[in-house]
Structures are given as structure tokens and as C-alpha cells.
PDB file of C-alpha atoms in Angstrom:
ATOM      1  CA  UNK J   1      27.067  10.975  23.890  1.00 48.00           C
ATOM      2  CA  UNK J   2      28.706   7.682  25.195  1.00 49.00           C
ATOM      3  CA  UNK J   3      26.147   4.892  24.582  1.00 53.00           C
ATOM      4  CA  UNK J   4      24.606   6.557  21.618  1.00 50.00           C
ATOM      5  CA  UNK J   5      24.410   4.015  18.554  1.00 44.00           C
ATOM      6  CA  UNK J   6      25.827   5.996  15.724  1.00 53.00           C
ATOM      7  CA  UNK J   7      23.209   6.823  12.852  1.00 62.00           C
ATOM      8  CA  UNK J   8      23.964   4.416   9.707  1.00 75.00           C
ATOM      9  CA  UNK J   9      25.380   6.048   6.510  1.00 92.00           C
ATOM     10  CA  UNK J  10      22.703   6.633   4.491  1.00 95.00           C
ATOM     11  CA  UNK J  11      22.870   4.693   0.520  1.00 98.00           C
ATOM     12  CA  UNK J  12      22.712   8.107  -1.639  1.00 97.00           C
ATOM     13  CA  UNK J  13      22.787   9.133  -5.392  1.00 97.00           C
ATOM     14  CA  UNK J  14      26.633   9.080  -5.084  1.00 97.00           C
ATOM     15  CA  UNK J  15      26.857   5.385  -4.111  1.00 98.00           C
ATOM     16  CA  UNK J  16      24.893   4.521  -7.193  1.00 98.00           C
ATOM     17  CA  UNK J  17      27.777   5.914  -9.426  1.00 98.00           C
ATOM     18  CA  UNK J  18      30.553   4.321  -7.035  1.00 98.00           C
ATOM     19  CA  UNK J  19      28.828   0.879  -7.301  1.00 98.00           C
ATOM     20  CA  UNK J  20      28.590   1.070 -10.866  1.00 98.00           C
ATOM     21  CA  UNK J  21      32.759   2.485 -10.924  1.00 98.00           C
ATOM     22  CA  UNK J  22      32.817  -0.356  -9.192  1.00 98.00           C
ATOM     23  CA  UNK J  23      30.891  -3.079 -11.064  1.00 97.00           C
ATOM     24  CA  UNK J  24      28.795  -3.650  -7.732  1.00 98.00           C
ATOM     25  CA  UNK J  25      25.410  -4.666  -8.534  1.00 98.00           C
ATOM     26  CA  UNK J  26      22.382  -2.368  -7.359  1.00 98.00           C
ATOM     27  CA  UNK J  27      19.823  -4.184  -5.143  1.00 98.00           C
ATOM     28  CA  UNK J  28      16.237  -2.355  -5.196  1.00 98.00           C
ATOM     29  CA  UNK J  29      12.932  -3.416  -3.954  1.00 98.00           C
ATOM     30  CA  UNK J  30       9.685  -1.915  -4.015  1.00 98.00           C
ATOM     31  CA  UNK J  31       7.705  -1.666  -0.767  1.00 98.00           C
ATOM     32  CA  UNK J  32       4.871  -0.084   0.337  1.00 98.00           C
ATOM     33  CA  UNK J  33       5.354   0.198   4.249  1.00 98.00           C
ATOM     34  CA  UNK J  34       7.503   0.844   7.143  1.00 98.00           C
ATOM     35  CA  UNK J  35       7.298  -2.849   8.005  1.00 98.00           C
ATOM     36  CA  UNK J  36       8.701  -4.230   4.929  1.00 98.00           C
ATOM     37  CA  UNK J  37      10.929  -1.196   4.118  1.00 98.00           C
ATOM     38  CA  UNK J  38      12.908  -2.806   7.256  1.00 98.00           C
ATOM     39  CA  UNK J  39      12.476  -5.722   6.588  1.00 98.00           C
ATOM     40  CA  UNK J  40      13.955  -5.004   3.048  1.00 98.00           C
ATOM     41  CA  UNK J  41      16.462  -3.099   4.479  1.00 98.00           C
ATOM     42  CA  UNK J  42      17.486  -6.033   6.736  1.00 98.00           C
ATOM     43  CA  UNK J  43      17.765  -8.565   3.919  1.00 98.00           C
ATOM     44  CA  UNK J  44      20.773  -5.796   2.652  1.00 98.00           C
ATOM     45  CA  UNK J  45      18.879  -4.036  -0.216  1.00 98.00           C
ATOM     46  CA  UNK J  46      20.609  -0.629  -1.331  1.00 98.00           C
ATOM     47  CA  UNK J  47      17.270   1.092  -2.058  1.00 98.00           C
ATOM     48  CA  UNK J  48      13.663   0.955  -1.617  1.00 98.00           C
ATOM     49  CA  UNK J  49      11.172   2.088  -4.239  1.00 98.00           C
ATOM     50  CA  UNK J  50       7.684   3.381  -2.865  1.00 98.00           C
ATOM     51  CA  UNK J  51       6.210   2.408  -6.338  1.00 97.00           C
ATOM     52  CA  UNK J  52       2.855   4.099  -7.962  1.00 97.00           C
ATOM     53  CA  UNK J  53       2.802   0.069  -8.790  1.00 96.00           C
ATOM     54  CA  UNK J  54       0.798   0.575  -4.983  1.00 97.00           C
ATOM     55  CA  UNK J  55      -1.982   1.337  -7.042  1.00 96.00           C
ATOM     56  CA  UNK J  56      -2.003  -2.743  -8.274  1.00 95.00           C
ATOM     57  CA  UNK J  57      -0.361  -4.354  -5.568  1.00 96.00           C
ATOM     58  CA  UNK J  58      -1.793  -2.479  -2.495  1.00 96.00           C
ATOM     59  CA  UNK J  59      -5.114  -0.649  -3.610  1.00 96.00           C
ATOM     60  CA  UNK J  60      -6.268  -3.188  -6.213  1.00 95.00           C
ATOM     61  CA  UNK J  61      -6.429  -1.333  -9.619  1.00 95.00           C
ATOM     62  CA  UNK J  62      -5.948  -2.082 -13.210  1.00 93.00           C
ATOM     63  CA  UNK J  63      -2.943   0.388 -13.515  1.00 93.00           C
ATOM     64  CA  UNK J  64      -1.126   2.988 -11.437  1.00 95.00           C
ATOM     65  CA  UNK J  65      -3.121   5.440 -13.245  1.00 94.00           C
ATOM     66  CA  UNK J  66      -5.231   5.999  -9.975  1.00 96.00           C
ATOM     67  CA  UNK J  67      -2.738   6.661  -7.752  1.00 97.00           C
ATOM     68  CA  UNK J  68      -2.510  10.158  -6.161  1.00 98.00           C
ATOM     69  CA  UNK J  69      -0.173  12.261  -5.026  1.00 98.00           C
ATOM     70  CA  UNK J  70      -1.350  12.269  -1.550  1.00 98.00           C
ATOM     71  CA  UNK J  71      -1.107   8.206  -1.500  1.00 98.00           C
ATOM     72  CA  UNK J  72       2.714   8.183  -2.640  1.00 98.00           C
ATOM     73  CA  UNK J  73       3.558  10.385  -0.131  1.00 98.00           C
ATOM     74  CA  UNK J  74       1.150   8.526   2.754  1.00 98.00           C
ATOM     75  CA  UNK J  75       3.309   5.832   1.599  1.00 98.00           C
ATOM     76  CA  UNK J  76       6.365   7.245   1.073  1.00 98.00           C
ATOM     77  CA  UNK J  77       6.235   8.285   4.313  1.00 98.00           C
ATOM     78  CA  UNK J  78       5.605   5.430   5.945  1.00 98.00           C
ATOM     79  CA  UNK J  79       8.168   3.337   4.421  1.00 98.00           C
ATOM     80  CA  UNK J  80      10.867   5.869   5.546  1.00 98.00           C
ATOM     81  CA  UNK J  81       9.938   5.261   8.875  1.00 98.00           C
ATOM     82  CA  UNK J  82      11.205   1.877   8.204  1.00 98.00           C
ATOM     83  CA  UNK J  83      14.651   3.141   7.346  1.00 98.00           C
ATOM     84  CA  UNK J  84      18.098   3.488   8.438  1.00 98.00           C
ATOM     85  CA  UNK J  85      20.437   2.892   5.796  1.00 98.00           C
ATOM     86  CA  UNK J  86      18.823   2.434   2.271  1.00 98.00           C
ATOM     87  CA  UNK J  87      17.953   5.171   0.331  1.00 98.00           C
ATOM     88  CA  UNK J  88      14.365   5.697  -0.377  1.00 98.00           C
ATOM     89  CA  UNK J  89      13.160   6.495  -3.868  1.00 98.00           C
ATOM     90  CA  UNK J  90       9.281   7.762  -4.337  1.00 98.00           C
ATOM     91  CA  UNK J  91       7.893   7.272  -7.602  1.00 98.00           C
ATOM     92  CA  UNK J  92       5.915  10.746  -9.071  1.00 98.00           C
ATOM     93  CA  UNK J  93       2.788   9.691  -9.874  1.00 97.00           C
ATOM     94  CA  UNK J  94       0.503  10.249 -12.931  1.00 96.00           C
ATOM     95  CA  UNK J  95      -0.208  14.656 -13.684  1.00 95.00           C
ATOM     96  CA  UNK J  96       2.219  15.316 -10.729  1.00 97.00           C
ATOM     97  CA  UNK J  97       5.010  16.436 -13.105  1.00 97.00           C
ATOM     98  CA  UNK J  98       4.182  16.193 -16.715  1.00 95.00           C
ATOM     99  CA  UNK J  99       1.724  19.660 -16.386  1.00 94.00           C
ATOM    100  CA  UNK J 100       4.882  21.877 -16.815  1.00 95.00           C
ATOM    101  CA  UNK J 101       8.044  22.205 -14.818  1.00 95.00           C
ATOM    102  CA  UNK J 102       6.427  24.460 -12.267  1.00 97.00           C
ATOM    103  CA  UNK J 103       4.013  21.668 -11.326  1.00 97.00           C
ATOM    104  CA  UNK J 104       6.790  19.435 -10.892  1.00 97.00           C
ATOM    105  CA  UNK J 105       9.095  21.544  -9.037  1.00 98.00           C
ATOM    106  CA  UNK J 106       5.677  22.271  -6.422  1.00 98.00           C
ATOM    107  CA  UNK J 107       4.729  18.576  -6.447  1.00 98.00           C
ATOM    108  CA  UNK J 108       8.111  17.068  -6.215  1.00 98.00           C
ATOM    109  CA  UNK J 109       9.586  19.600  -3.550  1.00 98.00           C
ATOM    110  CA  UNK J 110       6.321  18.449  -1.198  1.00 98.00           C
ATOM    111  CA  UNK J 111       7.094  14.830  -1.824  1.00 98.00           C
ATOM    112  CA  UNK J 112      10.837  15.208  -0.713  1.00 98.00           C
ATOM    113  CA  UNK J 113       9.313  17.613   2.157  1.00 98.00           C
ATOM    114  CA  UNK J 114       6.781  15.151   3.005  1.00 98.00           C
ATOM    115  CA  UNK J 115       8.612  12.200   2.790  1.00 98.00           C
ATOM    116  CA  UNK J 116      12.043  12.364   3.552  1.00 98.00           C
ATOM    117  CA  UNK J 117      13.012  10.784   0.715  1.00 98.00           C
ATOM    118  CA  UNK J 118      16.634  10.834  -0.597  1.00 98.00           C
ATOM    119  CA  UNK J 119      15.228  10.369  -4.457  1.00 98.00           C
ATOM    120  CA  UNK J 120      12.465  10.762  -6.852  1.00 98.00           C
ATOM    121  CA  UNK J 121      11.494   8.742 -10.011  1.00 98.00           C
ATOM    122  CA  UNK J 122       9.802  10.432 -13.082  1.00 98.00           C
ATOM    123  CA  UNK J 123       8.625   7.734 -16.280  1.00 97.00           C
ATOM    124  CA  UNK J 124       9.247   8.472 -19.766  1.00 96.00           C
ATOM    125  CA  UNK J 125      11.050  11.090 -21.716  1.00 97.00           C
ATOM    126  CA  UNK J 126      10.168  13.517 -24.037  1.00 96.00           C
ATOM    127  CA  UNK J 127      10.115  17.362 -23.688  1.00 96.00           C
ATOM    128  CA  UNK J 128       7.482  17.171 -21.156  1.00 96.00           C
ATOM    129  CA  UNK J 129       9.355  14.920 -18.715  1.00 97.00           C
ATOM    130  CA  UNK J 130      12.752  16.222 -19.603  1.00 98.00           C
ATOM    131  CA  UNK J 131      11.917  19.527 -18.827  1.00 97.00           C
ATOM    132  CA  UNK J 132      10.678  18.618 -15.499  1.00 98.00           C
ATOM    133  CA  UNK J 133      13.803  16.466 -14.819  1.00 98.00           C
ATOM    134  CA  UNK J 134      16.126  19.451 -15.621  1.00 98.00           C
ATOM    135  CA  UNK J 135      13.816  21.446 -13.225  1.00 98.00           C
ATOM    136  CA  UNK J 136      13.658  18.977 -10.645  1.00 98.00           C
ATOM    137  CA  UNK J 137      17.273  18.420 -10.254  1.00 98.00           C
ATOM    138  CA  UNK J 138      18.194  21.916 -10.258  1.00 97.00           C
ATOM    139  CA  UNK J 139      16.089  22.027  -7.173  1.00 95.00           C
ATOM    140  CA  UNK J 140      18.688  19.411  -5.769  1.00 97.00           C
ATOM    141  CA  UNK J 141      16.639  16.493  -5.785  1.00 98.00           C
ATOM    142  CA  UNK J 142      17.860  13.569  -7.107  1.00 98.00           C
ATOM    143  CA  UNK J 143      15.756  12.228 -10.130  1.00 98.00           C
ATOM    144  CA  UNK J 144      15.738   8.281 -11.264  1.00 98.00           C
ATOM    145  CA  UNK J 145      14.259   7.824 -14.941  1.00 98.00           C
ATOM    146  CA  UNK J 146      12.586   4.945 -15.927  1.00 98.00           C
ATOM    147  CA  UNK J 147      11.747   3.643 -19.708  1.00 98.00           C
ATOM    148  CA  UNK J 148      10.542   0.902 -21.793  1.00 96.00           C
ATOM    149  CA  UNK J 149       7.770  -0.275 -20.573  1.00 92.00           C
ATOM    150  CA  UNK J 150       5.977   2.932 -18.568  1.00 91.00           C
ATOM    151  CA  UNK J 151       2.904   1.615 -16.786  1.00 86.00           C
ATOM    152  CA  UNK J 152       1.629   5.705 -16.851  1.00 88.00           C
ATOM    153  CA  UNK J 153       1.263   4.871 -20.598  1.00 82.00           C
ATOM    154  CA  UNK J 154       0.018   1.539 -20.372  1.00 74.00           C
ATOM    155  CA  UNK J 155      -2.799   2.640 -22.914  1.00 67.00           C
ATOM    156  CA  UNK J 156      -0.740   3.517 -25.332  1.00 70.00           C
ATOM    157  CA  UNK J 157       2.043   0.978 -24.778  1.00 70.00           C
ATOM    158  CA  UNK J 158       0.278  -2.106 -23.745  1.00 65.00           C
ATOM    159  CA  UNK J 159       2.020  -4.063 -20.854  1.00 75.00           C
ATOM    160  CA  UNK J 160       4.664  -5.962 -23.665  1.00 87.00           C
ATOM    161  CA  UNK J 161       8.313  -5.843 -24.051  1.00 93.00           C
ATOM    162  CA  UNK J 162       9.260  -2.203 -25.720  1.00 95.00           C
ATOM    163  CA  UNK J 163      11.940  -1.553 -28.772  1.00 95.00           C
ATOM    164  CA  UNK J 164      11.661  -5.117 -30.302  1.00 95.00           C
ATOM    165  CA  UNK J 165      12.402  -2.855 -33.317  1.00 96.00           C
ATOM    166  CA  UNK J 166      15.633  -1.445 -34.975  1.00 97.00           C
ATOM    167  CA  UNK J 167      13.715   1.849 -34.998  1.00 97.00           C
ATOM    168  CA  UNK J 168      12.405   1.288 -31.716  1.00 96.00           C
ATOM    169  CA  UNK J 169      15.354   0.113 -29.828  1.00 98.00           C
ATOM    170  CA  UNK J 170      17.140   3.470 -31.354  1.00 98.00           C
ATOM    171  CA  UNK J 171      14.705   5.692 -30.053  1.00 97.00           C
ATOM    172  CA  UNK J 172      15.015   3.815 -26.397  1.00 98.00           C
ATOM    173  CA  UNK J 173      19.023   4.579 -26.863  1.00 98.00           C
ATOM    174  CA  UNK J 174      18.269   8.219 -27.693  1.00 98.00           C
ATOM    175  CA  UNK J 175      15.592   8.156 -24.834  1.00 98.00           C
ATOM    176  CA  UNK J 176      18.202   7.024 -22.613  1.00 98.00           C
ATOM    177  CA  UNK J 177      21.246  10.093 -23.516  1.00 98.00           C
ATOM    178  CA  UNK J 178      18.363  12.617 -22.834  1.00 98.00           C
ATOM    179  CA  UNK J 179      17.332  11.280 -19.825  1.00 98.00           C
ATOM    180  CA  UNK J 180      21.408  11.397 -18.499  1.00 98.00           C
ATOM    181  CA  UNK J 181      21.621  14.811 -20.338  1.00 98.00           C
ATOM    182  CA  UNK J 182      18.845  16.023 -18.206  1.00 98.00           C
ATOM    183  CA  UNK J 183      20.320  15.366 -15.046  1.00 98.00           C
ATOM    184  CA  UNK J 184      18.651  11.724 -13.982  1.00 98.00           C
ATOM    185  CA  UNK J 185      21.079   9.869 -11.604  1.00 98.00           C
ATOM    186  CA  UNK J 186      20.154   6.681 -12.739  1.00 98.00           C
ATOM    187  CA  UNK J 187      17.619   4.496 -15.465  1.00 98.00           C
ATOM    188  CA  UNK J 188      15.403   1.744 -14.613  1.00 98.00           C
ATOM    189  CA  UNK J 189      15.188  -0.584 -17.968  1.00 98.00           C
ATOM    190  CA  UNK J 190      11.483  -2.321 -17.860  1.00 97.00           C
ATOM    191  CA  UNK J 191      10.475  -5.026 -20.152  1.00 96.00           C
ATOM    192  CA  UNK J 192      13.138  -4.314 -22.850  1.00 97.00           C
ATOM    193  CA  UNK J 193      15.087  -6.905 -24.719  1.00 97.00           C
ATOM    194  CA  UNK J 194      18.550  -8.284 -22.865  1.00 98.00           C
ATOM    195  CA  UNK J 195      20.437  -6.703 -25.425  1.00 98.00           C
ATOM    196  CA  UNK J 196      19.316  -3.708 -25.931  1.00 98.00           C
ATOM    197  CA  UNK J 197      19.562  -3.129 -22.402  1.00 98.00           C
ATOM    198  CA  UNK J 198      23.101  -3.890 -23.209  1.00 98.00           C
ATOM    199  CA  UNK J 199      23.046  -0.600 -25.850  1.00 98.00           C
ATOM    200  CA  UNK J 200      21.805   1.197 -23.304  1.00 98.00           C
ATOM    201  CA  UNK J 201      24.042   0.468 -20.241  1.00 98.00           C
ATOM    202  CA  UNK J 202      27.048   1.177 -22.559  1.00 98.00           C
ATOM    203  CA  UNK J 203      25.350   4.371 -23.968  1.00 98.00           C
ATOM    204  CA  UNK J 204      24.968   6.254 -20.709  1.00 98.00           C
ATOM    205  CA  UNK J 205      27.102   6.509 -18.125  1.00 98.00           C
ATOM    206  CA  UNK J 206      24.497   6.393 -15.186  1.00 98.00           C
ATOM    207  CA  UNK J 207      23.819   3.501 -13.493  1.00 98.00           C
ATOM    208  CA  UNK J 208      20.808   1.302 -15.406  1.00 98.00           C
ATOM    209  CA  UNK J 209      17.629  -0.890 -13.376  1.00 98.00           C
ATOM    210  CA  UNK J 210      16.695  -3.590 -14.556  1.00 98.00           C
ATOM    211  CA  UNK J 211      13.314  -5.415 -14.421  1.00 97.00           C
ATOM    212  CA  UNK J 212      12.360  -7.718 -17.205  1.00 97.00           C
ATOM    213  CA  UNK J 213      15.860  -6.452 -18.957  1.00 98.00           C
ATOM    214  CA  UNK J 214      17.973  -9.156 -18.596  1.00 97.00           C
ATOM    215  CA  UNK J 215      21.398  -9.626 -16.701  1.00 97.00           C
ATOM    216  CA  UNK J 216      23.369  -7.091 -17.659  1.00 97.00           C
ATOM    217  CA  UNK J 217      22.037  -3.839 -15.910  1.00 98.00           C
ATOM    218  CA  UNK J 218      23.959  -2.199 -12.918  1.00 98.00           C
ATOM    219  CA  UNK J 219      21.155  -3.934 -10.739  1.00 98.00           C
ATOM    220  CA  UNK J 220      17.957  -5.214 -10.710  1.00 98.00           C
ATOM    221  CA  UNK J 221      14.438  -3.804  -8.732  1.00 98.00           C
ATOM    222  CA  UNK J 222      11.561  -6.723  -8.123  1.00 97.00           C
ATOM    223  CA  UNK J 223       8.540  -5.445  -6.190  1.00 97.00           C
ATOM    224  CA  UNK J 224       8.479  -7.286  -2.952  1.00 98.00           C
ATOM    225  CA  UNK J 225       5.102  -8.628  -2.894  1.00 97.00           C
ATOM    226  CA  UNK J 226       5.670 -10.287  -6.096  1.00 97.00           C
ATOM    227  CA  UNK J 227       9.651 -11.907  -5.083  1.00 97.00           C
ATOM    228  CA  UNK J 228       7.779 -13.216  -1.907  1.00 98.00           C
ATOM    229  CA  UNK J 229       4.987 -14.994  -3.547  1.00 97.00           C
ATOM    230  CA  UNK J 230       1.724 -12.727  -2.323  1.00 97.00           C
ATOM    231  CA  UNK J 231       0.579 -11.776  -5.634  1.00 94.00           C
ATOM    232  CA  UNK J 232      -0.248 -14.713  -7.135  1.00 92.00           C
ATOM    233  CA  UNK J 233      -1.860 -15.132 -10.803  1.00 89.00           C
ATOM    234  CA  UNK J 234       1.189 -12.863 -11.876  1.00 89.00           C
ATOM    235  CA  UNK J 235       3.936 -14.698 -13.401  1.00 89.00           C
ATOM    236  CA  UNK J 236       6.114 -12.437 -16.079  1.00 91.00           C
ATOM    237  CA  UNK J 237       8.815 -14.044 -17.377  1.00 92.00           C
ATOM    238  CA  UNK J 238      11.242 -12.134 -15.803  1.00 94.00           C
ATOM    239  CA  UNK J 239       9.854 -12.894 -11.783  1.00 95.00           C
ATOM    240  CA  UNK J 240      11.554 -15.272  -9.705  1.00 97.00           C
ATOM    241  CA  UNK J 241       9.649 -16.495  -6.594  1.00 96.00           C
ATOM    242  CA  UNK J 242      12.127 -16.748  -3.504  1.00 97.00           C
ATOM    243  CA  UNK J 243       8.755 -17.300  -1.330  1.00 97.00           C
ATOM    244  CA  UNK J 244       5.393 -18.894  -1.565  1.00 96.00           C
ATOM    245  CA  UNK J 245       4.062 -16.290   1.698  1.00 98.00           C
ATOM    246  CA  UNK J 246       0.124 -16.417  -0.019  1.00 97.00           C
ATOM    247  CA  UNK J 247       0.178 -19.698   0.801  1.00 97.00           C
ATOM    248  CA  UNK J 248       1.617 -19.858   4.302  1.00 97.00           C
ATOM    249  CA  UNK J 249      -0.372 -16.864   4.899  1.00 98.00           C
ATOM    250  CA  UNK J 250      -3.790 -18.333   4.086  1.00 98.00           C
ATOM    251  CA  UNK J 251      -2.532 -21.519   5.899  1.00 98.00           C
ATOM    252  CA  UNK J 252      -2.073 -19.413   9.032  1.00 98.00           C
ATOM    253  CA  UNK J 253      -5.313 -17.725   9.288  1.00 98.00           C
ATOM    254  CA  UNK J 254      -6.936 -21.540   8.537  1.00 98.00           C
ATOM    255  CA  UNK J 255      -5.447 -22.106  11.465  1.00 98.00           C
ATOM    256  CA  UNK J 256      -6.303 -19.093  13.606  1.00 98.00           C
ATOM    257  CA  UNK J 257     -10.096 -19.701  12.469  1.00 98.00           C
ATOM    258  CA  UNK J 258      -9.965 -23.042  12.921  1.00 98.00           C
ATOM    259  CA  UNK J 259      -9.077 -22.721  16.686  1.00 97.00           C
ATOM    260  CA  UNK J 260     -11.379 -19.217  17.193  1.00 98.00           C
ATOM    261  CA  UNK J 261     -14.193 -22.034  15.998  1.00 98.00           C
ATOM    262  CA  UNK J 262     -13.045 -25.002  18.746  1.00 97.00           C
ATOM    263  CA  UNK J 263     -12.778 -22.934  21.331  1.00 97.00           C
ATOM    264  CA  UNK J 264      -8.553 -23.755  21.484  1.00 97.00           C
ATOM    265  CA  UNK J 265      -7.337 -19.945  21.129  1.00 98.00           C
ATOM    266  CA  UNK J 266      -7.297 -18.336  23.433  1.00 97.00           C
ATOM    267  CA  UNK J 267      -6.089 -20.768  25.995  1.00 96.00           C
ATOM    268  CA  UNK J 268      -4.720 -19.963  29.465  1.00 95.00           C
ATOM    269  CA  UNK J 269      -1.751 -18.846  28.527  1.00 96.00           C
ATOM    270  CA  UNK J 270      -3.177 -16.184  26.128  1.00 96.00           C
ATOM    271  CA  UNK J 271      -4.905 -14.633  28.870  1.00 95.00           C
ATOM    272  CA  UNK J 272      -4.692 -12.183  31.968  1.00 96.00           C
TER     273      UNK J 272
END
């Protein structure tokens, strides 16, 4: 129709592997919301991660053990609202696909359904997770793998840098084929040594995610709360602060309390 403004080509799967063909970097965030999935999507990020990390940033847990299915995709949903062009990846949540590949096929296929997400992203490897990878993908969704540090295993890992060891560091290698073997479209690398990220990116030939994995991944993921300076008492090595928002917001509502209190807001031209 003359006049219509033409729908924006949407970042897929596909355009991970070009970028990487490419030696573009990867830009991903992870946001919670339709608000600051456009706003993310605005600043010219290629992909935004609805993160079980919701369970710390937004819902105030320990872990992302909490997190439930029906939250990611509340979320999930919400943040594709916020979307024209990046690709939207929803994390699978804790029991949603380690049960058996049945379970994840079911619980997956309602989160794509649900969501309209272009991606999903299972933790770990292992039989378990491989299995549901293999059975995920031959559904046709897309499937993002993520290891190192796993927050799902946080009890058995402990929140520290993962394959410090020759052994280790081997086994995160291996991890890695299997994962690509099975089908994943990409790896996110978390809280692993700069050069064995290195091994890894040259091991597989899927795009790799840094966070906490030094400089040479195909791209990096921050979660946005923490690259805008809201969660505050958290400083890994690894995150950079482009904003100091907890303070400006606190300073704001000062300032809105502060008038409420004097009587200066509302004034006449806040009124009907």
C-alpha cells in the first residue's frame, strides 16, 4: 500500500554465521521488557536476550533457579513487543528441557508459540541437554548454547571462572564440538579464561558470546541493567559501566518528593 513503512528485516540465525564469515562482531543485550528491548534495539544491538538472569536482576533472587517457565515467556513476550529488527533470544529456564527431549520439544515449542521469538538458549551440555538440543532444532527452532560458567548449576559450579585447568579447559573444548554437533547456532562463553575462549572460537565453527571471556569471541552479551549502572554492588571484572542511571534515578525521585512535599508539583501548568 503506498504510505506503508516497510517491516524491517528481521536479525536471524543466518546473520549470526554471515557476521562471523564476515568478522563482524555480535552485539547482544539482555533485557527484560518491551521498553528497553527498543530502546536496545535503537542503540543498534543485533539481539536481545530475555535472560532467566530476570530472576536476579528483575525478581530479586539468589540465582535464576526460581525462574519459571511462565515468567520467561511473560517476559519474553513483552520484550518482543519492543521489536522490529533484532532478533529475540529466550533463555529455557531451569526443568523446562533437561526432563527428556519430549519435555523440551513441549516447553520450547510454547515458548516460540508464546513469544514470538526467533531463538532459544539451553545451558550446559551433556547427554541430557544435547539430546534436547538435537530435538529442539529438529523442530526448527533455533537453539543458542551457553557454557562455562552456567548459573542453572551455580551449586555445583560456584559463580568463578570455569576450565582454569588443562583437564578442564579440554572438557569445555569437547563441550563446545557437541554443542555445534547437536545443532546449536551459536555459544555464549561465560566466565572462561581469554584464551581458552580462543580454543574454543577456533574449535567450532559457530559463532561464540562472550561475557567475562575476553576479546576474542564473535561478540559480546552484557545484561543491560548492569552496562547502565542500575545494579549496583555488582562489579565482575569483566563489566564496564557506560551509565551511572541508579544514581540519576534516585536523584530524580529526590526531586519529585521533594516538590510533592513543598507543594511545587503540580503547578499550573501540570494541570487541567
Amino acid at each position: 500500500m503506498s504510505g506503508a513503512v516497510p517491516e524491517a528485516k528481521r536479525v536471524t540465525a543466518r546473520d549470526f554465521a554471515r557476521k562471523k564469515a564476515a568478522g563482524e562482531r555480535i552485539v547482544v543485550v539482555a533485557a527484560y521488557d518491551a521498553l528497553f528491548a527498543r530502546l536496545s534495539e535503537e542503540g543498534g544491538v543485533d539481539a536481545v536476550l530475555v535472560g532467566d538472569s530476570l530472576g536476579n536482576v528483575i525478581a530479586g533472587h539468589d540465582s535464576t533457579l526460581p525462574v519459571t517457565l511462565e515468567q520467561m515467556i511473560y517476559h519474553g513476550a513483552a520484550a518482543r513487543r519492543g521489536l522490529r529488527r533484532a532478533m529475540l533470544i529466550v533463555d529455557m529456564p531451569f526443568l523446562s528441557y533437561q526432563t527428556g527431549s519430549d519435555d523440551a520439544v513441549r516447553n520450547c515449542g510454547r515458548v516460540v508459540q508464546e513469544t514470538g521469538a526467533q531463538a532459544l538458549k539451553l545451558e550446559g551440555a551433556g547427554p541430557r541437554v544435547e539430546g534436547a538440543i538435537r530435538a529442539v532444532v529438529e523442530l526448527g527452532v533455533p537453539v543458542m548454547g551457553h557454557l562455562g560458567f552456567t548459573p542453572q548449576s551455580v551449586h555445583t559450579l560456584g559463580t568463578r571462572v570455569q576450565g582454569r585447568e588443562p583437564a578442564a579447559a579440554d572438557a569445555l573444548v569437547d563441550a563446545a564440538r557437541r554443542l555445534e554437533d547437536a545443532g546449536v547456532f551459536s555459544i555464549v562463553l561465560e566466565l572462561v579464561p581469554a584464551a581458552l575462549a580462543e580454543r574454543v572460537r577456533e574449535a567450532v565453527a559457530v559463532p561464540t558470546i562472550g561475557i567475562g571471556a575476553g576479546a576474542s569471541c564473535d561478540g559480546q552479551v552484557l545484561v543491560l541493567h548492569d552496562l547502565l549502572g542500575f545494579t549496583e554492588g555488582f562489579s565482575p571484572r569483566f563489566l564496564k559501566r557506560y551509565a551511572s542511571l541508579a544514581d540519576q534515578t534516585r536523584d530524580a525521585v529526590r526531586r519529585f518528593a521533594d516538590e510533592v512535599r513543598d507543594g511545587t508539583f503540580p503547578a499550573a501548568e501540570h494541570s487541567f
